[in-house]
């Protein structure tokens, strides 16, 4: 099924899903210190950078890229990529390149953040979607400003007609 390999739900563990039963009380899921530790998880700006770098790798057909290539792939996003590159991206890109198997964005995010569950992957995908919508809105605002700059304000336009 096309696109199914990119579904974040594939990474959700069946045993950890919260279920209710009409027959008996169900224990609440345990929130351990390990699951609450956010240091191992990706942050919003990192997910956006990873998405750009992943798309760049797909477009060139190789995950064997340099740090300079990764910075070029960010295409205007200003961020310090060094820590993310050294700790996560470089080893993950090397593994993907060596394995020579097709990988989805969800699979790549899971490789970068092994503790991430389906819920986290859905959150990462929603961050990417929100960022794309924000970029689209910025383009619309720029276009609107350009139109206003070209034609001026409606009041000044009507005054020049007189």
Short mmCIF file of C-alpha atoms in Angstrom, two decimals:
data_model
loop_
_atom_site.label_atom_id
_atom_site.label_comp_id
_atom_site.label_asym_id
_atom_site.label_seq_id
_atom_site.Cartn_x
_atom_site.Cartn_y
_atom_site.Cartn_z
CA UNK A 1 0.00 0.00 0.00
CA UNK A 2 1.60 3.31 -1.08
CA UNK A 3 2.50 5.62 1.79
CA UNK A 4 1.82 3.02 4.46
CA UNK A 5 5.52 2.73 5.31
CA UNK A 6 5.44 6.39 6.36
CA UNK A 7 2.63 5.95 8.89
CA UNK A 8 3.74 6.91 12.41
CA UNK A 9 1.22 4.43 13.85
CA UNK A 10 3.50 1.59 12.76
CA UNK A 11 5.81 2.54 15.62
CA UNK A 12 3.17 2.43 18.35
CA UNK A 13 3.66 -0.54 20.67
CA UNK A 14 0.45 -2.53 21.12
CA UNK A 15 1.15 -3.28 24.79
CA UNK A 16 1.56 0.40 25.64
CA UNK A 17 -1.70 1.60 24.09
CA UNK A 18 -4.22 2.75 26.65
CA UNK A 19 -7.37 0.65 26.59
CA UNK A 20 -10.47 0.61 28.70
CA UNK A 21 -12.36 -2.51 29.62
CA UNK A 22 -15.99 -2.84 30.60
CA UNK A 23 -15.19 -6.05 32.45
CA UNK A 24 -12.53 -4.96 34.91
CA UNK A 25 -10.46 -1.94 35.92
CA UNK A 26 -7.43 -1.29 33.78
CA UNK A 27 -4.15 -0.04 35.21
CA UNK A 28 -3.10 3.40 34.06
CA UNK A 29 -0.01 3.58 31.85
CA UNK A 30 3.16 4.16 33.84
CA UNK A 31 4.94 7.44 33.28
CA UNK A 32 8.52 6.63 34.11
CA UNK A 33 11.32 9.08 34.58
CA UNK A 34 12.85 7.72 31.39
CA UNK A 35 9.76 8.55 29.32
CA UNK A 36 9.54 12.02 30.87
CA UNK A 37 13.19 12.82 30.15
CA UNK A 38 13.04 15.24 27.23
CA UNK A 39 16.80 15.54 26.67
CA UNK A 40 16.79 12.54 24.35
CA UNK A 41 13.92 13.82 22.23
CA UNK A 42 14.09 16.07 19.23
CA UNK A 43 13.06 19.68 19.48
CA UNK A 44 10.89 21.51 16.96
CA UNK A 45 13.73 23.31 15.16
CA UNK A 46 15.71 20.07 14.97
CA UNK A 47 12.78 18.22 13.39
CA UNK A 48 12.41 20.96 10.77
CA UNK A 49 16.14 20.76 9.99
CA UNK A 50 16.00 16.96 9.81
CA UNK A 51 13.05 17.14 7.40
CA UNK A 52 14.97 19.51 5.12
CA UNK A 53 18.11 17.37 5.22
CA UNK A 54 16.12 14.17 4.64
CA UNK A 55 14.37 15.74 1.63
CA UNK A 56 17.73 16.89 0.28
CA UNK A 57 19.18 13.38 0.61
CA UNK A 58 16.16 11.87 -1.16
CA UNK A 59 16.47 14.44 -3.97
CA UNK A 60 20.15 13.62 -4.62
CA UNK A 61 19.62 9.88 -4.10
CA UNK A 62 22.27 9.53 -1.41
CA UNK A 63 22.57 9.87 2.34
CA UNK A 64 26.33 10.30 2.09
CA UNK A 65 26.51 14.07 2.60
CA UNK A 66 28.92 16.43 4.32
CA UNK A 67 28.20 18.95 7.06
CA UNK A 68 28.40 21.70 4.42
CA UNK A 69 25.79 19.87 2.30
CA UNK A 70 23.53 19.62 5.34
CA UNK A 71 23.84 23.34 6.00
CA UNK A 72 23.07 24.03 2.33
CA UNK A 73 19.98 21.81 2.60
CA UNK A 74 18.64 23.99 5.42
CA UNK A 75 18.07 26.64 2.75
CA UNK A 76 17.89 29.74 4.92
CA UNK A 77 17.00 28.21 8.27
CA UNK A 78 19.36 29.78 10.76
CA UNK A 79 20.47 27.26 13.37
CA UNK A 80 23.62 25.83 14.87
CA UNK A 81 23.76 22.38 13.31
CA UNK A 82 27.05 21.23 14.85
CA UNK A 83 25.70 19.43 17.95
CA UNK A 84 22.82 17.80 16.10
CA UNK A 85 25.19 16.79 13.30
CA UNK A 86 27.83 15.27 15.58
CA UNK A 87 25.51 13.50 18.01
CA UNK A 88 22.72 12.25 15.78
CA UNK A 89 22.62 13.15 12.11
CA UNK A 90 26.03 12.03 10.93
CA UNK A 91 25.82 8.54 12.50
CA UNK A 92 22.21 8.07 11.31
CA UNK A 93 23.00 9.20 7.77
CA UNK A 94 25.97 6.82 7.69
CA UNK A 95 23.77 3.91 8.82
CA UNK A 96 21.14 4.65 6.18
CA UNK A 97 23.78 4.98 3.46
CA UNK A 98 25.47 1.72 4.49
CA UNK A 99 22.20 -0.23 4.70
CA UNK A 100 21.19 0.82 1.16
CA UNK A 101 17.54 0.25 2.03
CA UNK A 102 14.69 2.62 1.33
CA UNK A 103 13.72 4.59 4.43
CA UNK A 104 10.80 6.86 5.16
CA UNK A 105 10.91 10.11 7.11
CA UNK A 106 9.20 8.37 10.05
CA UNK A 107 11.80 5.61 9.97
CA UNK A 108 14.59 8.17 9.85
CA UNK A 109 13.10 10.11 12.78
CA UNK A 110 12.77 6.84 14.70
CA UNK A 111 16.41 6.10 14.01
CA UNK A 112 17.43 9.54 15.28
CA UNK A 113 15.20 9.32 18.32
CA UNK A 114 14.81 5.64 19.33
CA UNK A 115 12.68 6.46 22.38
CA UNK A 116 10.04 8.11 20.21
CA UNK A 117 6.68 6.36 20.12
CA UNK A 118 3.94 6.74 17.53
CA UNK A 119 2.62 9.69 19.49
CA UNK A 120 5.96 11.46 19.23
CA UNK A 121 6.30 10.71 15.53
CA UNK A 122 2.81 12.14 14.92
CA UNK A 123 3.88 15.24 16.86
CA UNK A 124 7.05 15.54 14.74
CA UNK A 125 4.98 15.28 11.55
CA UNK A 126 2.54 17.92 12.84
CA UNK A 127 5.49 20.26 13.54
CA UNK A 128 6.66 19.84 9.97
CA UNK A 129 3.15 20.51 8.65
CA UNK A 130 2.80 23.60 10.86
CA UNK A 131 6.15 24.91 9.65
CA UNK A 132 5.15 24.38 6.01
CA UNK A 133 1.88 26.24 6.65
CA UNK A 134 3.82 29.07 8.32
CA UNK A 135 6.15 29.31 5.32
CA UNK A 136 3.13 29.39 3.01
CA UNK A 137 1.57 32.20 5.05
CA UNK A 138 4.84 34.15 4.93
CA UNK A 139 4.82 33.90 1.13
CA UNK A 140 1.23 35.14 1.02
CA UNK A 141 2.12 38.10 3.24
CA UNK A 142 5.10 38.91 1.03
CA UNK A 143 2.89 38.80 -2.07
CA UNK A 144 0.33 41.05 -0.39
CA UNK A 145 3.02 43.54 0.60
CA UNK A 146 4.34 43.51 -2.98
CA UNK A 147 0.86 44.25 -4.35
CA UNK A 148 0.40 47.06 -1.83
CA UNK A 149 3.81 48.46 -2.72
CA UNK A 150 3.02 48.37 -6.46
CA UNK A 151 -0.43 49.88 -6.31
CA UNK A 152 -0.24 51.87 -3.14
CA UNK A 153 -3.08 52.22 -0.71
CA UNK A 154 -6.63 52.31 -2.08
CA UNK A 155 -7.08 55.85 -0.72
CA UNK A 156 -4.01 57.21 -2.53
CA UNK A 157 -5.09 55.39 -5.71
CA UNK A 158 -8.51 57.07 -5.72
CA UNK A 159 -6.93 60.49 -5.12
CA UNK A 160 -4.67 60.14 -8.18
CA UNK A 161 -7.76 59.44 -10.35
CA UNK A 162 -9.22 62.91 -9.66
#
